[in-house]
Short mmCIF file of C-alpha atoms in Angstrom, two decimals:
data_model
loop_
_atom_site.label_atom_id
_atom_site.label_comp_id
_atom_site.label_asym_id
_atom_site.label_seq_id
_atom_site.Cartn_x
_atom_site.Cartn_y
_atom_site.Cartn_z
CA MET A 1 -23.22 -5.79 -80.80
CA ALA A 2 -23.79 -5.32 -77.16
CA ALA A 3 -22.16 -2.81 -75.25
CA SER A 4 -18.56 -3.32 -74.08
CA VAL A 5 -16.90 -2.93 -70.79
CA VAL A 6 -13.28 -2.26 -70.33
CA VAL A 7 -12.47 -2.35 -66.17
CA LYS A 8 -9.77 0.92 -65.24
CA LYS A 9 -9.39 0.00 -61.67
CA ARG A 10 -10.42 -1.83 -58.94
CA ASN A 11 -10.26 -1.08 -54.97
CA LYS A 12 -10.93 -3.20 -51.82
CA PHE A 13 -14.54 -1.48 -50.67
CA GLY A 14 -15.47 -3.11 -47.36
CA ASN A 15 -15.99 -6.42 -48.30
CA GLY A 16 -16.19 -6.32 -51.84
CA TYR A 17 -15.03 -4.12 -54.74
CA ALA A 18 -14.94 -0.90 -56.07
CA VAL A 19 -14.75 -1.28 -59.77
CA THR A 20 -14.23 1.73 -62.48
CA ALA A 21 -14.62 1.03 -66.05
CA ASP A 22 -15.64 2.64 -69.25
CA VAL A 23 -18.45 1.53 -71.24
CA THR A 24 -18.85 1.40 -74.68
CA LEU A 25 -22.18 1.55 -76.23
CA ASP A 26 -23.10 -0.29 -79.07
CA ASP A 27 -24.28 0.75 -82.58
CA SER A 28 -28.36 0.11 -82.30
CA TYR A 29 -29.13 1.72 -79.02
CA PRO A 30 -32.22 -0.37 -77.39
CA THR A 31 -34.97 1.45 -75.84
CA GLY A 32 -34.95 0.79 -71.83
CA GLY A 33 -30.91 0.90 -71.99
CA GLU A 34 -27.91 -1.35 -72.57
CA ALA A 35 -27.86 -4.31 -70.57
CA LEU A 36 -24.65 -5.26 -68.25
CA THR A 37 -23.92 -8.17 -66.25
CA ALA A 38 -21.91 -8.25 -63.05
CA LYS A 39 -19.37 -10.47 -65.06
CA GLN A 40 -18.19 -7.82 -67.32
CA PHE A 41 -16.82 -5.69 -64.26
CA GLY A 42 -15.17 -8.96 -63.00
CA LEU A 43 -17.95 -9.58 -59.81
CA ALA A 44 -20.08 -11.81 -59.21
CA VAL A 45 -23.02 -9.43 -57.96
CA LEU A 46 -23.36 -5.89 -59.11
CA ASN A 47 -25.02 -3.85 -56.56
CA PHE A 48 -24.43 -0.31 -57.72
CA ILE A 49 -23.81 1.76 -60.83
CA LEU A 50 -23.24 5.20 -61.07
CA PRO A 51 -22.55 6.44 -64.69
CA SER A 52 -20.62 9.88 -65.45
CA PRO A 53 -22.06 12.23 -68.61
CA ALA A 54 -20.50 11.55 -71.62
CA ALA A 55 -20.13 13.38 -75.21
CA GLY A 56 -23.41 15.52 -74.00
CA TYR A 57 -25.56 12.77 -73.05
CA ILE A 58 -26.74 11.92 -69.76
CA PHE A 59 -26.67 8.51 -67.93
CA GLU A 60 -28.94 6.94 -65.69
CA PHE A 61 -28.88 2.96 -64.47
CA ASP A 62 -32.06 1.21 -64.24
CA HIS A 63 -31.13 -0.91 -60.99
CA ASP A 64 -34.21 -3.09 -61.21
CA ASN A 65 -33.54 -4.04 -64.68
CA SER A 66 -30.01 -3.94 -64.90
CA LYS A 67 -29.47 -1.68 -67.63
CA LEU A 68 -27.37 1.60 -68.90
CA LYS A 69 -30.35 4.07 -70.07
CA ALA A 70 -28.92 7.30 -72.49
CA PHE A 71 -30.94 10.68 -72.01
CA THR A 72 -30.44 13.88 -74.10
CA PRO A 73 -31.02 17.24 -72.45
CA VAL A 74 -34.04 18.99 -73.87
CA LYS A 75 -33.75 22.27 -75.30
CA ALA A 76 -35.46 25.49 -73.84
CA GLN A 77 -38.85 26.47 -75.09
CA ALA A 78 -41.14 29.47 -75.40
CA ALA A 79 -39.48 32.92 -73.33
CA HIS A 80 -40.92 33.72 -69.78
CA SER A 81 -40.65 35.78 -66.67
CA HIS A 82 -41.68 34.98 -63.43
CA VAL A 83 -40.94 35.14 -59.74
CA ASN A 84 -40.41 31.50 -58.00
CA THR A 85 -38.83 29.67 -54.97
CA LEU A 86 -38.19 25.94 -55.67
CA THR A 87 -39.27 24.14 -52.77
CA PRO A 88 -36.53 21.39 -51.30
CA THR A 89 -37.62 17.77 -52.61
CA ALA A 90 -36.57 14.53 -52.02
CA LYS A 91 -34.50 12.06 -53.89
CA THR A 92 -34.60 8.39 -52.96
CA LEU A 93 -31.15 6.94 -53.41
CA ARG A 94 -29.13 3.36 -53.13
CA LEU A 95 -26.45 3.54 -50.68
CA VAL A 96 -23.96 1.43 -49.82
CA HIS A 97 -22.51 1.72 -45.71
CA ALA A 98 -19.64 -0.48 -45.48
CA GLY A 99 -17.38 -1.37 -42.70
CA ALA A 100 -13.87 -3.11 -42.87
CA ASP A 101 -11.84 -4.84 -39.85
CA ILE A 102 -14.25 -2.94 -36.91
CA LYS A 103 -14.51 -4.04 -33.56
CA GLY A 104 -16.17 -7.27 -32.81
CA SER A 105 -19.48 -7.35 -30.09
CA ALA A 106 -22.34 -8.78 -29.33
CA ASN A 107 -25.98 -7.82 -28.30
CA THR A 108 -27.84 -10.50 -26.33
CA ASP A 109 -28.85 -9.39 -22.66
CA SER A 110 -27.96 -11.20 -19.31
CA GLU A 111 -29.70 -8.39 -17.16
CA ASN A 112 -30.85 -11.20 -14.41
CA ALA A 113 -28.80 -14.67 -14.49
CA ASP A 114 -24.97 -14.24 -13.86
CA ALA A 115 -22.46 -14.50 -16.87
CA ASP A 116 -19.40 -16.25 -16.95
CA ALA A 117 -17.51 -13.91 -19.09
CA LEU A 118 -17.10 -10.27 -20.15
CA PRO A 119 -18.95 -9.60 -23.49
CA THR A 120 -16.81 -8.95 -26.59
CA ASN A 121 -15.52 -5.12 -26.37
CA GLY A 122 -17.63 -4.68 -22.97
CA ALA A 123 -15.48 -2.27 -21.65
CA LEU A 124 -14.28 -0.63 -24.68
CA VAL A 125 -16.58 2.70 -24.19
CA GLY A 126 -15.51 3.10 -20.44
CA ALA A 127 -13.32 0.99 -18.62
CA GLU A 128 -14.22 -1.08 -15.44
CA THR A 129 -14.40 1.10 -12.49
CA ALA A 130 -15.70 -0.10 -9.15
CA VAL A 131 -18.23 1.45 -7.31
CA ALA A 132 -17.00 3.22 -4.18
CA ASP A 133 -18.81 5.51 -1.51
CA ALA A 134 -22.19 4.61 -3.03
CA ALA A 135 -21.37 6.49 -6.30
CA TYR A 136 -20.01 5.47 -9.70
CA ALA A 137 -17.80 7.86 -12.18
CA PHE A 138 -17.50 7.69 -15.98
CA PRO A 139 -14.21 6.89 -17.18
CA ALA A 140 -14.42 8.41 -21.18
CA THR A 141 -12.18 5.36 -22.36
CA ALA A 142 -13.06 5.54 -26.20
CA ASN A 143 -15.76 6.30 -28.66
CA PRO A 144 -17.44 3.55 -30.62
CA ASP A 145 -15.64 2.58 -33.88
CA MET A 146 -18.68 3.70 -35.89
CA GLY A 147 -22.58 4.26 -34.97
CA ARG A 148 -23.66 1.67 -33.15
CA ASN A 149 -25.36 0.54 -29.71
CA VAL A 150 -23.90 0.81 -26.45
CA CYS A 151 -23.51 -1.79 -23.24
CA ILE A 152 -23.80 -1.31 -19.66
CA VAL A 153 -21.67 -3.97 -17.81
CA PHE A 154 -21.35 -5.14 -14.11
CA HIS A 155 -18.24 -7.50 -12.85
CA ASN A 156 -18.30 -8.74 -9.52
CA ASP A 157 -14.43 -10.02 -9.17
CA SER A 158 -14.59 -8.89 -5.19
CA GLY A 159 -14.15 -12.84 -3.82
CA GLY A 160 -17.61 -12.75 -2.51
CA PRO A 161 -21.37 -11.91 -3.42
CA LEU A 162 -22.06 -8.67 -4.26
CA ASN A 163 -25.84 -6.74 -4.59
CA LEU A 164 -27.16 -5.04 -7.69
CA PHE A 165 -29.92 -2.22 -6.52
CA GLU A 166 -32.86 -3.95 -5.63
CA GLY A 167 -35.58 -2.14 -8.11
CA VAL A 168 -34.78 -0.41 -11.13
CA MET A 169 -31.37 1.45 -11.89
CA THR A 170 -31.59 3.44 -14.65
CA PHE A 171 -28.30 4.45 -16.60
CA THR A 172 -28.73 8.10 -19.13
CA VAL A 173 -25.66 7.64 -21.88
CA THR A 174 -25.12 10.52 -23.34
CA GLY A 175 -22.97 11.32 -26.63
CA THR A 176 -23.89 12.30 -30.41
CA TYR A 177 -25.65 10.48 -33.28
CA ARG A 178 -24.49 11.97 -37.02
CA GLY A 179 -23.56 15.45 -35.03
CA ALA A 180 -26.25 15.85 -33.10
CA ALA A 181 -26.83 15.32 -29.50
CA GLN A 182 -28.13 11.86 -28.43
CA THR A 183 -29.40 10.32 -24.77
CA GLU A 184 -30.88 6.61 -24.24
CA ASP A 185 -31.55 5.33 -20.90
CA ILE A 186 -30.94 1.86 -20.10
CA THR A 187 -32.58 0.38 -17.05
CA PHE A 188 -31.95 -2.89 -15.04
CA THR A 189 -34.48 -3.75 -12.73
CA SER A 190 -33.72 -6.30 -10.26
CA ASP A 191 -35.64 -8.05 -7.45
CA ALA A 192 -34.33 -9.87 -4.22
CA GLY A 193 -34.39 -13.12 -5.62
CA ASN A 194 -31.98 -12.22 -8.76
CA LYS A 195 -30.15 -8.95 -7.25
CA ALA A 196 -27.20 -11.01 -6.26
CA MET A 197 -23.89 -11.70 -7.77
CA ALA A 198 -21.53 -14.28 -7.50
CA THR A 199 -18.07 -13.58 -7.48
CA ALA A 200 -16.18 -13.73 -10.82
CA LYS A 201 -19.18 -13.00 -12.65
CA TYR A 202 -20.96 -10.46 -15.11
CA ARG A 203 -24.43 -8.93 -16.05
CA TYR A 204 -24.75 -6.51 -19.12
CA LYS A 205 -27.51 -5.21 -20.84
CA TYR A 206 -27.48 -3.44 -24.47
CA GLY A 207 -29.33 -0.18 -25.61
CA VAL A 208 -30.80 0.09 -29.08
CA LYS A 209 -29.71 3.90 -30.18
CA GLN A 210 -26.63 4.33 -32.33
CA PHE A 211 -23.88 6.47 -30.82
CA ASP A 212 -21.23 7.84 -32.44
CA THR A 213 -19.22 9.31 -29.49
CA VAL A 214 -20.32 8.91 -25.54
CA THR A 215 -19.43 11.62 -23.24
CA ASP A 216 -20.78 10.60 -19.90
CA VAL A 217 -22.90 8.08 -18.14
CA THR A 218 -24.42 8.63 -15.27
CA VAL A 219 -26.71 6.11 -12.93
CA ASP A 220 -29.67 6.98 -10.56
CA ASN A 221 -29.28 4.12 -7.87
CA ILE A 222 -26.23 2.38 -7.19
CA CYS A 223 -25.24 -1.28 -6.40
CA ASP A 224 -23.01 -2.42 -3.38
CA ASN A 225 -19.44 -1.04 -3.40
CA ALA A 226 -16.57 -2.92 -4.99
CA ILE A 227 -19.13 -4.19 -8.16
CA LYS A 228 -17.35 -2.97 -11.14
CA ILE A 229 -18.78 -0.95 -13.54
CA ALA A 230 -18.26 -0.97 -17.81
CA VAL A 231 -19.47 0.26 -20.63
CA GLY A 232 -18.97 -1.37 -24.40
CA ILE A 233 -20.39 -1.93 -27.63
CA GLY A 234 -23.65 -3.61 -29.49
CA SER A 235 -23.91 -4.94 -32.67
CA LYS A 236 -26.53 -2.75 -33.67
CA ILE A 237 -24.71 -0.82 -36.55
CA GLY A 238 -26.22 2.74 -37.29
CA LEU A 239 -27.22 4.01 -40.89
CA PRO A 240 -25.40 7.11 -41.98
CA THR A 241 -28.52 8.43 -43.43
CA ASP A 242 -32.60 7.33 -43.06
CA LEU A 243 -34.34 4.50 -44.83
CA LYS A 244 -36.23 5.71 -47.58
CA THR A 245 -39.86 4.51 -46.11
CA PRO A 246 -39.04 3.96 -43.50
CA SER A 247 -39.24 0.15 -43.32
CA GLU A 248 -37.24 -3.08 -43.17
CA ALA A 249 -38.16 -3.55 -47.41
CA ASP A 250 -36.22 -0.69 -47.79
CA VAL A 251 -32.85 -2.47 -46.89
CA VAL A 252 -31.76 -4.52 -50.28
CA LYS A 253 -28.69 -6.92 -48.64
CA ILE A 254 -26.47 -7.30 -45.99
CA THR A 255 -23.40 -9.16 -46.15
CA LYS A 256 -21.29 -10.19 -43.27
CA ASN A 257 -17.65 -11.53 -44.34
CA ALA A 258 -18.94 -11.87 -47.86
CA ALA A 259 -21.64 -14.11 -46.49
CA ASP A 260 -24.93 -12.98 -46.99
CA LEU A 261 -27.62 -12.07 -44.18
CA ALA A 262 -30.99 -12.64 -43.93
CA VAL A 263 -32.78 -9.48 -43.55
CA ALA A 264 -35.78 -10.20 -41.77
CA GLY A 265 -35.81 -9.42 -38.33
CA THR A 266 -32.37 -7.10 -38.20
CA VAL A 267 -33.96 -3.54 -39.01
CA ASP A 268 -34.64 -0.91 -36.39
CA VAL A 269 -36.52 1.51 -38.18
CA THR A 270 -37.26 4.01 -35.56
CA ASN A 271 -33.25 3.71 -34.71
CA MET A 272 -32.19 3.60 -37.85
CA THR A 273 -29.93 0.24 -37.05
CA VAL A 274 -29.50 -2.99 -38.61
CA ASN A 275 -28.37 -5.82 -36.31
CA LEU A 276 -25.18 -7.90 -37.15
CA GLY A 277 -25.68 -10.27 -34.28
CA ALA A 278 -22.27 -11.50 -32.52
CA LEU A 279 -19.32 -9.71 -34.10
CA ALA A 280 -15.29 -10.53 -34.05
CA ASP A 281 -12.62 -7.80 -34.02
CA ASN A 282 -11.75 -7.22 -37.45
CA ASP A 283 -15.10 -8.38 -39.63
CA ASP A 284 -16.02 -6.84 -42.60
CA PHE A 285 -19.80 -5.91 -43.33
CA GLU A 286 -21.79 -4.09 -46.07
CA ILE A 287 -25.63 -2.67 -45.89
CA VAL A 288 -27.44 -2.09 -49.56
CA TYR A 289 -29.99 0.72 -48.67
CA GLU A 290 -32.39 2.78 -50.08
CA GLY A 291 -32.61 6.07 -48.32
CA VAL A 292 -33.67 9.72 -49.14
CA ALA A 293 -31.61 12.75 -50.05
CA ALA A 294 -33.08 16.32 -49.72
CA LEU A 295 -32.59 18.40 -52.39
CA THR A 296 -32.08 22.33 -51.08
CA GLY A 297 -34.40 24.66 -52.74
CA VAL A 298 -33.03 28.38 -54.61
CA ALA A 299 -34.82 31.19 -54.10
CA ILE A 300 -35.70 32.53 -58.04
CA SER A 301 -36.33 36.47 -58.42
CA ASN A 302 -37.42 37.99 -61.82
CA VAL A 303 -35.95 35.44 -64.20
CA THR A 304 -36.45 36.05 -67.81
CA GLY A 305 -35.22 33.71 -70.17
CA GLY A 306 -36.31 29.78 -72.12
CA ALA A 307 -39.33 27.68 -70.59
CA ILE A 308 -37.94 24.38 -69.51
CA SER A 309 -39.73 21.12 -70.87
CA ALA A 310 -41.26 19.21 -68.37
CA ASP A 311 -39.30 16.48 -68.95
CA ALA A 312 -35.59 17.47 -68.28
CA ALA A 313 -34.56 15.03 -70.66
CA ALA A 314 -35.10 12.91 -72.89
CA GLU A 315 -34.09 8.93 -74.18
CA VAL A 316 -32.10 8.56 -76.74
CA VAL A 317 -34.23 6.93 -79.86
CA ASN A 318 -34.51 3.43 -80.72
CA GLU A 319 -31.86 1.79 -82.62
CA SER A 320 -29.32 4.78 -82.67
CA ASN A 321 -25.68 4.49 -83.11
CA LEU A 322 -23.93 5.27 -80.10
CA SER A 323 -20.57 3.15 -80.54
CA ALA A 324 -18.53 6.29 -80.29
CA VAL A 325 -19.77 7.13 -77.18
CA THR A 326 -18.15 5.77 -73.92
CA ALA A 327 -19.52 6.79 -70.37
CA ARG A 328 -17.17 6.31 -67.24
CA VAL A 329 -18.93 4.56 -64.44
CA LEU A 330 -18.24 3.19 -60.58
CA ALA A 331 -19.63 -0.41 -59.94
CA ILE A 332 -19.92 -1.46 -56.75
CA GLY A 333 -20.30 -5.39 -55.69
CA TYR A 334 -18.60 -8.60 -54.83
#
């Protein structure tokens, strides 16, 4: 017989589901684990399973082969005494970053050509503020709804043409990212042939770094008075933790509104962002990726006791009867 699954609870999770279920093993455990399928959890695709210990057994899910493996702790061996310090180590984790009903955004620049409309949520972070007396003051309107890149927008609604600065304008964005200080310089370069903005038109450019909060935006060179400047959001969504390698291959799957997106060309391993392309308000997304978490070291002094085997646990012997063992698991998918 095979392992059986009883679904206990099903919750919406981003654009997928988080399913709590009880998995009962069979009477002849196979080496390498009990096979589980997405269908057993009421899902079409199974992205992640987190099992809990049960009846003294330790469980681990083999995501590559979709099998639940059972282990028993290894007992202590010969006694010893030592002084030691555990060194922090890194553990690879499969993680999910998801968002439901997020703010819409874009990520295509219009630096030197007039555009007809304000980009999606192009003034969310800082409302349009007119340049006056050759100065710009950032009006903090709101923070991004999640870690993502930002954009700078120019708008000319004066009734006639106005000029951007001929040369380089550098906007310095200041804020935070994962609780630490973050800054980015977003530059606009204009020349005599493209600095003029027609009335009722826009220019905009997106940065590449993710911001959780934006506290200030300053500029070194200024454009004509009456041009309005706004600060908005982009579609490069920041990952809460670093990628494992880091490389684009660490991103396992991307979905937007329950549709798969191609991973290739979307991942910025320097700034830890994934470009979701054009987004509309209330879109949903899910990014499954492999990251690394550091385990904190603890000092141990003058410890006397049983020595632990090099293996922390051993897999249950092939054909063992585990039919009386039920493990509760959390399954994530859609």
